[in-house]
mmCIF file of C-alpha atoms in Angstrom:
data_model
loop_
_atom_site.group_PDB
_atom_site.id
_atom_site.type_symbol
_atom_site.label_atom_id
_atom_site.label_comp_id
_atom_site.label_asym_id
_atom_site.label_seq_id
_atom_site.Cartn_x
_atom_site.Cartn_y
_atom_site.Cartn_z
ATOM 1 C CA MET G 1 64.546 -50.168 7.032
ATOM 2 C CA GLU G 2 63.684 -47.721 4.274
ATOM 3 C CA ASP G 3 65.907 -44.654 4.293
ATOM 4 C CA ASP G 4 63.079 -42.114 4.571
ATOM 5 C CA ALA G 5 61.050 -43.956 7.221
ATOM 6 C CA PRO G 6 60.314 -41.945 10.395
ATOM 7 C CA VAL G 7 61.729 -42.983 13.758
ATOM 8 C CA ILE G 8 59.423 -42.445 16.743
ATOM 9 C CA TYR G 9 60.286 -42.070 20.426
ATOM 10 C CA GLY G 10 57.767 -41.733 23.293
ATOM 11 C CA LEU G 11 58.791 -39.696 26.336
ATOM 12 C CA GLU G 12 55.951 -40.829 28.642
ATOM 13 C CA PHE G 13 55.613 -37.189 29.695
ATOM 14 C CA GLN G 14 53.865 -34.245 28.131
ATOM 15 C CA ALA G 15 56.362 -31.984 26.409
ATOM 16 C CA ARG G 16 56.560 -28.880 24.250
ATOM 17 C CA ALA G 17 60.215 -27.794 24.414
ATOM 18 C CA LEU G 18 62.717 -29.039 21.820
ATOM 19 C CA THR G 19 66.101 -27.875 20.556
ATOM 20 C CA ALA G 20 68.939 -29.296 18.516
ATOM 21 C CA GLN G 21 72.211 -29.352 20.429
ATOM 22 C CA THR G 22 73.723 -26.490 18.452
ATOM 23 C CA ALA G 23 77.364 -26.924 19.466
ATOM 24 C CA GLU G 24 77.318 -30.638 18.581
ATOM 25 C CA THR G 25 78.087 -30.953 14.877
ATOM 26 C CA ASP G 26 79.266 -34.587 14.798
ATOM 27 C CA SER G 27 76.403 -36.442 16.470
ATOM 28 C CA ILE G 28 72.731 -35.971 15.724
ATOM 29 C CA ARG G 29 71.448 -34.852 19.110
ATOM 30 C CA PHE G 30 68.259 -33.160 20.300
ATOM 31 C CA LEU G 31 67.235 -31.996 23.780
ATOM 32 C CA VAL G 32 63.625 -32.246 24.954
ATOM 33 C CA GLY G 33 62.168 -30.683 28.108
ATOM 34 C CA THR G 34 59.137 -32.193 29.824
ATOM 35 C CA GLN G 35 56.015 -30.634 31.331
ATOM 36 C CA SER G 36 54.807 -32.602 34.301
ATOM 37 C CA LEU G 37 52.975 -31.283 37.345
ATOM 38 C CA LYS G 38 53.199 -34.576 39.239
ATOM 39 C CA PHE G 39 56.815 -35.656 38.764
ATOM 40 C CA ASP G 40 60.222 -34.061 38.596
ATOM 41 C CA ASN G 41 60.678 -32.624 35.149
ATOM 42 C CA GLN G 42 63.413 -33.946 32.920
ATOM 43 C CA ILE G 43 65.654 -33.122 29.988
ATOM 44 C CA HIS G 44 65.801 -36.037 27.573
ATOM 45 C CA ILE G 45 69.006 -36.126 25.542
ATOM 46 C CA ILE G 46 68.092 -37.851 22.303
ATOM 47 C CA ASP G 47 70.926 -39.266 20.197
ATOM 48 C CA PHE G 48 69.994 -40.565 16.786
ATOM 49 C CA ASP G 49 72.162 -43.295 15.323
ATOM 50 C CA ASP G 50 71.405 -42.866 11.635
ATOM 51 C CA GLU G 51 73.438 -45.903 10.552
ATOM 52 C CA ASN G 52 71.116 -48.203 12.461
ATOM 53 C CA ASN G 53 68.043 -45.936 12.559
ATOM 54 C CA ILE G 54 67.746 -46.120 16.342
ATOM 55 C CA ILE G 55 67.396 -43.581 19.133
ATOM 56 C CA ASN G 56 69.522 -43.636 22.292
ATOM 57 C CA LYS G 57 68.375 -41.517 25.195
ATOM 58 C CA ASN G 58 69.778 -40.185 28.441
ATOM 59 C CA VAL G 59 67.722 -38.419 31.092
ATOM 60 C CA LEU G 60 68.738 -35.517 33.345
ATOM 61 C CA LEU G 61 66.563 -34.114 36.122
ATOM 62 C CA HIS G 62 65.292 -30.523 35.897
ATOM 63 C CA GLN G 63 63.700 -30.193 39.324
ATOM 64 C CA ALA G 64 63.028 -26.466 39.024
ATOM 65 C CA GLY G 65 59.688 -26.900 37.251
ATOM 66 C CA GLU G 66 57.850 -27.645 34.015
ATOM 67 C CA ILE G 67 59.795 -26.585 30.934
ATOM 68 C CA TRP G 68 58.219 -24.220 28.410
ATOM 69 C CA HIS G 69 61.273 -23.376 26.327
ATOM 70 C CA ILE G 70 64.745 -24.831 25.904
ATOM 71 C CA ALA G 71 67.785 -23.572 23.988
ATOM 72 C CA ALA G 72 71.345 -24.849 23.641
ATOM 73 C CA SER G 73 74.550 -22.827 23.884
ATOM 74 C CA PRO G 74 76.156 -22.367 20.453
ATOM 75 C CA ALA G 75 79.637 -22.790 21.952
ATOM 76 C CA ASP G 76 79.489 -25.326 24.785
ATOM 77 C CA LYS G 77 77.561 -28.531 24.246
ATOM 78 C CA ALA G 78 77.148 -29.063 27.996
ATOM 79 C CA VAL G 79 75.321 -25.748 28.526
ATOM 80 C CA LEU G 80 71.645 -24.974 27.914
ATOM 81 C CA SER G 81 68.934 -22.581 29.006
ATOM 82 C CA THR G 82 65.351 -23.270 30.030
ATOM 83 C CA CYS G 83 62.268 -21.209 30.735
ATOM 84 C CA TYR G 84 60.160 -22.968 33.322
ATOM 85 C CA ASN G 85 57.166 -22.469 35.585
ATOM 86 C CA LYS G 86 57.405 -22.733 39.320
ATOM 87 C CA THR G 87 54.885 -21.995 42.031
ATOM 88 C CA SER G 88 55.888 -19.471 44.631
ATOM 89 C CA ASP G 89 53.481 -18.060 47.238
ATOM 90 C CA SER G 90 50.730 -19.983 45.418
ATOM 91 C CA ARG G 91 51.386 -17.963 42.245
ATOM 92 C CA VAL G 92 52.860 -19.451 39.116
ATOM 93 C CA VAL G 93 56.028 -17.631 38.062
ATOM 94 C CA SER G 94 57.875 -18.161 34.792
ATOM 95 C CA CYS G 95 61.621 -18.197 35.346
ATOM 96 C CA ALA G 96 64.690 -18.586 33.150
ATOM 97 C CA ALA G 97 68.057 -20.112 33.970
ATOM 98 C CA VAL G 98 71.280 -21.434 32.459
ATOM 99 C CA TRP G 99 72.320 -25.008 33.307
ATOM 100 C CA ARG G 100 75.252 -27.331 32.812
ATOM 101 C CA MET G 101 74.956 -31.055 32.168
ATOM 102 C CA PRO G 102 77.027 -33.190 34.533
ATOM 103 C CA SER G 103 80.360 -34.002 32.880
ATOM 104 C CA ASP G 104 79.702 -37.741 32.816
ATOM 105 C CA TRP G 105 76.065 -37.642 31.681
ATOM 106 C CA ASP G 106 76.809 -39.938 28.754
ATOM 107 C CA SER G 107 78.783 -42.525 30.687
ATOM 108 C CA GLY G 108 75.500 -44.415 31.124
ATOM 109 C CA ASN G 109 75.390 -47.661 29.229
ATOM 110 C CA HIS G 110 73.379 -47.238 26.029
ATOM 111 C CA GLU G 111 72.906 -50.998 25.742
ATOM 112 C CA SER G 112 70.259 -50.950 28.460
ATOM 113 C CA PRO G 113 68.467 -47.695 27.750
ATOM 114 C CA ASP G 114 66.355 -47.823 30.926
ATOM 115 C CA ASP G 115 69.295 -47.502 33.315
ATOM 116 C CA SER G 116 69.597 -43.740 33.160
ATOM 117 C CA SER G 117 65.913 -43.225 33.893
ATOM 118 C CA HIS G 118 66.050 -45.103 37.220
ATOM 119 C CA ASN G 119 68.587 -42.854 38.863
ATOM 120 C CA PRO G 120 69.086 -39.909 36.543
ATOM 121 C CA GLN G 121 71.626 -37.214 37.322
ATOM 122 C CA THR G 122 70.584 -33.634 37.934
ATOM 123 C CA LEU G 123 71.371 -30.536 35.886
ATOM 124 C CA GLU G 124 73.724 -28.104 37.596
ATOM 125 C CA LEU G 125 72.322 -24.576 37.913
ATOM 126 C CA LEU G 126 74.802 -21.999 36.556
ATOM 127 C CA CYS G 127 72.778 -18.785 36.914
ATOM 128 C CA HIS G 128 69.284 -17.330 36.900
ATOM 129 C CA LEU G 129 68.221 -15.031 34.058
ATOM 130 C CA ASP G 130 65.619 -13.127 36.013
ATOM 131 C CA ASP G 131 65.487 -10.734 38.915
ATOM 132 C CA SER G 132 62.733 -9.228 41.018
ATOM 133 C CA ALA G 133 62.064 -6.595 38.343
ATOM 134 C CA HIS G 134 61.878 -8.991 35.382
ATOM 135 C CA ARG G 135 59.796 -12.115 35.674
ATOM 136 C CA ASN G 136 57.714 -14.206 33.316
ATOM 137 C CA SER G 137 60.372 -15.149 30.785
ATOM 138 C CA ALA G 138 58.896 -16.356 27.503
ATOM 139 C CA CYS G 139 62.142 -17.458 25.887
ATOM 140 C CA VAL G 140 65.932 -17.237 25.991
ATOM 141 C CA LEU G 141 67.926 -16.643 22.796
ATOM 142 C CA TRP G 142 71.643 -17.335 22.470
ATOM 143 C CA GLU G 143 73.770 -15.131 20.233
ATOM 144 C CA PRO G 144 73.961 -17.045 16.925
ATOM 145 C CA MET G 145 77.422 -18.475 16.212
ATOM 146 C CA GLY G 146 78.534 -16.684 19.381
ATOM 147 C CA ASP G 147 80.951 -17.707 22.120
ATOM 148 C CA GLY G 148 78.091 -18.580 24.458
ATOM 149 C CA LYS G 149 78.574 -15.428 26.518
ATOM 150 C CA ARG G 150 75.602 -13.355 25.350
ATOM 151 C CA VAL G 151 71.926 -14.224 25.674
ATOM 152 C CA ILE G 152 68.660 -12.347 25.385
ATOM 153 C CA SER G 153 65.652 -13.115 27.536
ATOM 154 C CA LEU G 154 62.174 -11.880 26.700
ATOM 155 C CA ALA G 155 60.268 -11.264 29.929
ATOM 156 C CA ASP G 156 56.838 -9.599 29.900
ATOM 157 C CA ASN G 157 57.434 -6.400 27.896
ATOM 158 C CA HIS G 158 61.225 -6.320 28.313
ATOM 159 C CA ALA G 159 64.003 -7.656 26.090
ATOM 160 C CA LEU G 160 67.063 -8.115 28.309
ATOM 161 C CA LEU G 161 70.561 -8.538 26.897
ATOM 162 C CA TRP G 162 72.687 -10.510 29.374
ATOM 163 C CA ASP G 163 76.438 -10.991 29.597
ATOM 164 C CA LEU G 164 77.360 -14.367 31.050
ATOM 165 C CA GLN G 165 80.563 -14.203 33.101
ATOM 166 C CA GLU G 166 82.680 -16.485 35.276
ATOM 167 C CA SER G 167 81.988 -19.579 33.126
ATOM 168 C CA SER G 168 78.294 -18.636 32.955
ATOM 169 C CA THR G 169 77.844 -18.648 36.742
ATOM 170 C CA GLN G 170 77.050 -14.930 36.730
ATOM 171 C CA ALA G 171 74.666 -13.041 34.488
ATOM 172 C CA MET G 172 74.616 -9.266 34.213
ATOM 173 C CA VAL G 173 72.020 -7.267 32.273
ATOM 174 C CA SER G 174 73.980 -5.087 29.845
ATOM 175 C CA SER G 175 71.012 -3.388 28.157
ATOM 176 C CA THR G 176 67.236 -3.545 27.882
ATOM 177 C CA ALA G 177 64.488 -2.631 25.438
ATOM 178 C CA THR G 178 60.892 -2.111 26.481
ATOM 179 C CA LEU G 179 57.612 -2.459 24.582
ATOM 180 C CA GLU G 180 55.721 0.796 24.969
ATOM 181 C CA GLY G 181 52.002 1.148 24.409
ATOM 182 C CA LYS G 182 48.539 0.694 25.802
ATOM 183 C CA GLY G 183 47.438 -2.383 27.689
ATOM 184 C CA GLN G 184 49.491 -5.231 29.050
ATOM 185 C CA LEU G 185 52.050 -5.788 26.339
ATOM 186 C CA LYS G 186 54.176 -8.891 26.474
ATOM 187 C CA PHE G 187 56.582 -10.647 24.165
ATOM 188 C CA THR G 188 55.534 -14.120 23.034
ATOM 189 C CA SER G 189 58.624 -15.095 21.038
ATOM 190 C CA GLY G 190 61.709 -13.779 19.329
ATOM 191 C CA LYS G 191 64.711 -14.591 17.162
ATOM 192 C CA TRP G 192 68.251 -13.224 17.217
ATOM 193 C CA SER G 193 69.329 -12.520 13.641
ATOM 194 C CA PRO G 194 72.548 -14.234 12.508
ATOM 195 C CA HIS G 195 73.154 -11.321 10.092
ATOM 196 C CA HIS G 196 74.434 -7.731 10.543
ATOM 197 C CA ASN G 197 77.125 -8.911 13.008
ATOM 198 C CA CYS G 198 74.355 -10.290 15.225
ATOM 199 C CA SER G 199 73.199 -6.765 16.058
ATOM 200 C CA GLN G 200 69.485 -7.307 15.334
ATOM 201 C CA LEU G 201 66.593 -8.993 17.101
ATOM 202 C CA ALA G 202 63.049 -9.734 15.912
ATOM 203 C CA THR G 203 60.246 -10.102 18.448
ATOM 204 C CA ALA G 204 56.570 -11.001 18.380
ATOM 205 C CA ASN G 205 53.924 -9.603 20.685
ATOM 206 C CA ASP G 206 50.254 -10.238 20.034
ATOM 207 C CA THR G 207 49.827 -9.769 16.239
ATOM 208 C CA THR G 208 52.857 -7.490 15.802
ATOM 209 C CA ILE G 209 56.438 -8.254 14.733
ATOM 210 C CA ARG G 210 59.181 -5.768 15.609
ATOM 211 C CA GLY G 211 62.842 -5.473 14.721
ATOM 212 C CA TRP G 212 65.366 -4.064 17.200
ATOM 213 C CA ASP G 213 68.927 -2.770 16.905
ATOM 214 C CA LEU G 214 70.767 -4.340 19.854
ATOM 215 C CA ARG G 215 73.481 -1.673 19.828
ATOM 216 C CA THR G 216 70.986 1.065 20.691
ATOM 217 C CA MET G 217 68.089 -1.157 21.877
ATOM 218 C CA SER G 218 65.805 0.852 19.598
ATOM 219 C CA GLN G 219 63.094 -0.312 17.229
ATOM 220 C CA ILE G 220 64.070 -0.480 13.542
ATOM 221 C CA TYR G 221 60.908 -1.857 11.943
ATOM 222 C CA CYS G 222 57.388 -2.772 12.947
ATOM 223 C CA ILE G 223 54.916 -5.053 11.155
ATOM 224 C CA GLU G 224 51.531 -4.359 12.728
ATOM 225 C CA ASN G 225 48.863 -7.012 12.228
ATOM 226 C CA ALA G 226 51.465 -9.308 10.703
ATOM 227 C CA HIS G 227 48.967 -12.102 11.421
ATOM 228 C CA GLY G 228 45.231 -12.008 12.021
ATOM 229 C CA GLN G 229 45.793 -13.571 15.434
ATOM 230 C CA LEU G 230 48.697 -14.164 17.821
ATOM 231 C CA VAL G 231 52.155 -14.562 16.242
ATOM 232 C CA ARG G 232 53.679 -17.782 17.636
ATOM 233 C CA ASP G 233 57.162 -18.043 16.127
ATOM 234 C CA LEU G 234 59.773 -16.343 13.944
ATOM 235 C CA ASP G 235 62.862 -17.440 12.054
ATOM 236 C CA PHE G 236 65.449 -15.671 9.907
ATOM 237 C CA ASN G 237 66.547 -16.988 6.548
ATOM 238 C CA PRO G 238 70.170 -18.050 7.231
ATOM 239 C CA ASN G 239 71.348 -16.901 3.788
ATOM 240 C CA ARG G 240 69.206 -13.869 2.951
ATOM 241 C CA GLN G 241 69.710 -11.203 5.569
ATOM 242 C CA TYR G 242 66.414 -9.332 5.175
ATOM 243 C CA TYR G 243 64.111 -12.347 5.015
ATOM 244 C CA LEU G 244 62.057 -13.364 8.042
ATOM 245 C CA ALA G 245 59.415 -16.088 8.407
ATOM 246 C CA SER G 246 56.519 -15.918 10.876
ATOM 247 C CA CYS G 247 53.603 -18.144 11.834
ATOM 248 C CA GLY G 248 50.574 -17.798 14.045
ATOM 249 C CA ASP G 249 47.105 -18.629 15.252
ATOM 250 C CA ASP G 250 45.549 -17.552 11.940
ATOM 251 C CA CYS G 251 46.899 -20.888 10.548
ATOM 252 C CA LYS G 252 49.249 -18.990 8.227
ATOM 253 C CA VAL G 253 52.982 -18.918 7.603
ATOM 254 C CA LYS G 254 54.270 -15.641 6.159
ATOM 255 C CA PHE G 255 57.580 -14.600 4.663
ATOM 256 C CA TRP G 256 58.700 -10.980 4.986
ATOM 257 C CA ASP G 257 61.365 -8.753 3.512
ATOM 258 C CA VAL G 258 61.956 -6.446 6.467
ATOM 259 C CA ARG G 259 63.008 -3.595 4.159
ATOM 260 C CA ASN G 260 59.411 -3.389 2.950
ATOM 261 C CA VAL G 261 56.948 -4.600 5.549
ATOM 262 C CA GLN G 262 53.692 -3.443 3.951
ATOM 263 C CA GLU G 263 52.955 -6.904 2.548
ATOM 264 C CA PRO G 264 54.437 -10.359 3.057
ATOM 265 C CA VAL G 265 56.507 -11.633 0.132
ATOM 266 C CA LYS G 266 54.683 -14.950 0.336
ATOM 267 C CA THR G 267 51.968 -16.588 2.453
ATOM 268 C CA LEU G 268 51.425 -20.305 3.058
ATOM 269 C CA GLU G 269 47.995 -21.549 4.086
ATOM 270 C CA GLU G 270 48.513 -25.291 4.386
ATOM 271 C CA HIS G 271 47.679 -25.785 8.076
ATOM 272 C CA SER G 272 44.170 -25.997 9.508
ATOM 273 C CA HIS G 273 44.963 -24.872 13.071
ATOM 274 C CA TRP G 274 47.452 -22.690 14.963
ATOM 275 C CA VAL G 275 51.011 -22.844 13.643
ATOM 276 C CA TRP G 276 53.475 -23.030 16.532
ATOM 277 C CA SER G 277 56.835 -23.319 14.857
ATOM 278 C CA VAL G 278 58.569 -22.262 11.645
ATOM 279 C CA ARG G 279 62.179 -23.234 10.862
ATOM 280 C CA TYR G 280 64.453 -22.591 7.898
ATOM 281 C CA ASN G 281 66.964 -25.291 7.034
ATOM 282 C CA HIS G 282 70.415 -23.983 8.046
ATOM 283 C CA SER G 283 72.105 -24.925 4.756
ATOM 284 C CA HIS G 284 69.343 -25.059 2.128
ATOM 285 C CA ASP G 285 67.049 -22.165 2.935
ATOM 286 C CA GLN G 286 64.360 -23.197 0.458
ATOM 287 C CA LEU G 287 63.447 -25.984 2.902
ATOM 288 C CA VAL G 288 61.032 -24.717 5.566
ATOM 289 C CA LEU G 289 59.424 -26.762 8.354
ATOM 290 C CA THR G 290 56.173 -25.769 10.041
ATOM 291 C CA ALA G 291 54.443 -27.461 12.986
ATOM 292 C CA SER G 292 50.842 -27.003 14.016
ATOM 293 C CA SER G 293 48.034 -27.904 16.405
ATOM 294 C CA ASP G 294 46.450 -29.704 13.447
ATOM 295 C CA SER G 295 48.869 -32.527 14.473
ATOM 296 C CA ARG G 296 50.796 -32.122 11.246
ATOM 297 C CA LEU G 297 54.304 -31.170 10.303
ATOM 298 C CA ILE G 298 54.759 -29.742 6.809
ATOM 299 C CA LEU G 299 57.981 -29.507 4.811
ATOM 300 C CA SER G 300 57.756 -26.838 2.101
ATOM 301 C CA ASN G 301 60.147 -26.065 -0.738
ATOM 302 C CA MET G 302 60.067 -22.243 -0.860
ATOM 303 C CA VAL G 303 62.523 -22.034 -3.690
ATOM 304 C CA SER G 304 61.245 -18.782 -5.277
ATOM 305 C CA ILE G 305 62.237 -16.731 -2.212
ATOM 306 C CA SER G 306 65.379 -18.705 -1.406
ATOM 307 C CA SER G 307 69.008 -17.894 -2.113
ATOM 308 C CA GLU G 308 68.811 -20.390 -5.014
ATOM 309 C CA PRO G 309 65.665 -19.319 -6.908
ATOM 310 C CA PHE G 310 66.860 -20.963 -10.139
ATOM 311 C CA GLY G 311 68.036 -24.150 -8.481
ATOM 312 C CA HIS G 312 71.572 -22.808 -8.008
ATOM 313 C CA LEU G 313 73.117 -19.947 -6.097
ATOM 314 C CA VAL G 314 72.730 -16.702 -8.010
ATOM 315 C CA ASP G 315 75.390 -14.042 -7.726
ATOM 316 C CA ASP G 316 76.193 -10.963 -9.810
ATOM 317 C CA GLU G 317 79.156 -12.523 -11.586
ATOM 318 C CA GLU G 318 77.091 -15.401 -12.847
ATOM 319 C CA LEU G 319 74.442 -13.070 -14.214
ATOM 320 C CA SER G 320 77.013 -10.935 -16.040
ATOM 321 C CA GLU G 321 78.771 -13.907 -17.658
ATOM 322 C CA GLY G 322 75.764 -14.368 -19.890
ATOM 323 C CA GLU G 323 77.149 -16.216 -22.941
ATOM 324 C CA ASP G 324 79.350 -18.636 -21.002
ATOM 325 C CA ASN G 325 76.535 -19.573 -18.692
ATOM 326 C CA HIS G 326 75.306 -23.010 -19.735
ATOM 327 C CA GLN G 327 72.605 -22.818 -17.067
ATOM 328 C CA GLU G 328 71.060 -19.990 -19.014
ATOM 329 C CA ASP G 329 68.073 -21.745 -20.549
ATOM 330 C CA LYS G 330 66.970 -23.374 -17.323
ATOM 331 C CA SER G 331 67.624 -20.343 -15.128
ATOM 332 C CA LYS G 332 65.255 -17.904 -16.832
ATOM 333 C CA GLU G 333 62.274 -19.298 -14.983
ATOM 334 C CA PRO G 334 62.466 -19.499 -11.156
ATOM 335 C CA LEU G 335 61.494 -22.896 -9.791
ATOM 336 C CA LYS G 336 58.003 -23.288 -8.339
ATOM 337 C CA ASP G 337 57.276 -23.413 -4.605
ATOM 338 C CA SER G 338 55.602 -26.572 -3.357
ATOM 339 C CA VAL G 339 54.675 -28.636 -0.337
ATOM 340 C CA VAL G 340 57.224 -31.441 -0.293
ATOM 341 C CA SER G 341 55.649 -33.592 2.353
ATOM 342 C CA THR G 342 53.013 -33.589 5.077
ATOM 343 C CA TYR G 343 53.958 -35.713 8.072
ATOM 344 C CA GLU G 344 51.137 -37.315 10.014
ATOM 345 C CA GLU G 345 52.986 -39.373 12.661
ATOM 346 C CA HIS G 346 51.685 -37.176 15.491
ATOM 347 C CA GLU G 347 48.262 -37.470 17.104
ATOM 348 C CA ASP G 348 48.445 -34.301 19.202
ATOM 349 C CA SER G 349 49.447 -30.648 18.750
ATOM 350 C CA VAL G 350 52.947 -30.416 17.274
ATOM 351 C CA TYR G 351 54.557 -27.624 19.279
ATOM 352 C CA ALA G 352 58.095 -27.731 17.951
ATOM 353 C CA ALA G 353 60.166 -28.718 14.937
ATOM 354 C CA GLU G 354 63.943 -28.402 14.661
ATOM 355 C CA TRP G 355 66.574 -29.217 12.057
ATOM 356 C CA SER G 356 69.579 -31.218 13.219
ATOM 357 C CA SER G 357 72.774 -29.193 13.590
ATOM 358 C CA ALA G 358 74.843 -32.197 12.460
ATOM 359 C CA ASP G 359 72.887 -33.463 9.434
ATOM 360 C CA PRO G 360 71.174 -30.869 7.210
ATOM 361 C CA TRP G 361 68.690 -33.438 5.851
ATOM 362 C CA LEU G 362 67.310 -34.553 9.195
ATOM 363 C CA PHE G 363 64.737 -32.967 11.517
ATOM 364 C CA ALA G 364 62.792 -33.718 14.690
ATOM 365 C CA SER G 365 59.283 -32.774 15.741
ATOM 366 C CA LEU G 366 57.608 -32.933 19.156
ATOM 367 C CA SER G 367 53.939 -33.180 20.045
ATOM 368 C CA TYR G 368 52.342 -32.451 23.398
ATOM 369 C CA ASP G 369 51.754 -36.131 24.214
ATOM 370 C CA GLY G 370 55.534 -36.579 24.391
ATOM 371 C CA ARG G 371 55.998 -38.142 20.978
ATOM 372 C CA LEU G 372 59.258 -37.206 19.255
ATOM 373 C CA VAL G 373 59.526 -38.080 15.575
ATOM 374 C CA ILE G 374 62.728 -37.965 13.520
ATOM 375 C CA ASN G 375 62.340 -37.633 9.745
ATOM 376 C CA ARG G 376 64.540 -37.008 6.736
ATOM 377 C CA VAL G 377 64.114 -34.835 3.678
ATOM 378 C CA PRO G 378 62.941 -37.205 0.905
ATOM 379 C CA ARG G 379 65.924 -38.548 -1.002
ATOM 380 C CA ALA G 380 64.613 -37.475 -4.400
ATOM 381 C CA LEU G 381 64.471 -33.835 -3.294
ATOM 382 C CA LYS G 382 67.839 -34.045 -1.532
ATOM 383 C CA TYR G 383 69.532 -35.188 -4.755
ATOM 384 C CA ARG G 384 67.667 -32.612 -6.806
ATOM 385 C CA ILE G 385 69.028 -29.865 -4.513
ATOM 386 C CA LEU G 386 72.548 -31.287 -4.470
ATOM 387 C CA LEU G 387 73.012 -32.200 -8.119
#
């Protein structure tokens, strides 16, 4: 099979929640959460065997309700969080919880992939991340590169910083931030910055993006009308501490320098419908994935605003060496941004896209009809970046 060919897996359930298993850096593994009103919901553990280009799956039951958001602990590969809907007193409530996979979840025999789906094991509930005062969790964020003991949940107009204790079986709110203003304000999404000692958070509510200092839980910047319509997702550039990407229902993807929020540094207008997800590659930050309700996934090469605008990492020493720098002639002109590839394997809204945490050239995307597609960065571009 050709190296760059996509690999497709059908879940047989509607789904919108996808994450890479962050703590797993040896195997290529993604977790998908289903949305079913009729059946018990499930977490599908998707292992990609890139030698043979095949997918192995295991299924765990998530009986609490339909899953809207899923995130994996950065420290413990058996631990994950979900935001899910459940009906209580004939009202739908959005809840959040931390779960552990059973220790022998992968003892199922991969040779007959259907075994695990006949009598799947159930996730073990570790703790709830909501209380009577804070309901309607939109998402749970784990501290980047952390020890798996700090999470943030965004619930209505509150950002709650939780400490997980007793092997994550207890969660205590250590501090909160609240959106103030007119009307019913509520967070739609957020991202915990990996920079500044993990002391900053970015959130989206309606068309506004805000930055928060987690030490004081106070607002540090605000981008009003960042998008013409609802902001759907945010991501921080892993290598440039002030750079933030956003996407939304105005079909646009925008890149911001949070030190100067008057104007975006760059705007992409390649999608024709709402953009649900934007993700920087963890190693090569010029590679940006976006997923949209236009059923397409787009890989862009945003090299001009990356940490390697001339095709190689630029630091002060290199610039001062001048005469000895053989790169000089080719580094005067920054490389041009471009769309690398548009992926059309989905036939429904693509709600999520994630880079693998084990292989920097590999990514997964998930559409609402339960189709998961695994793709690779085209080889020609990979070698151009590496060489």
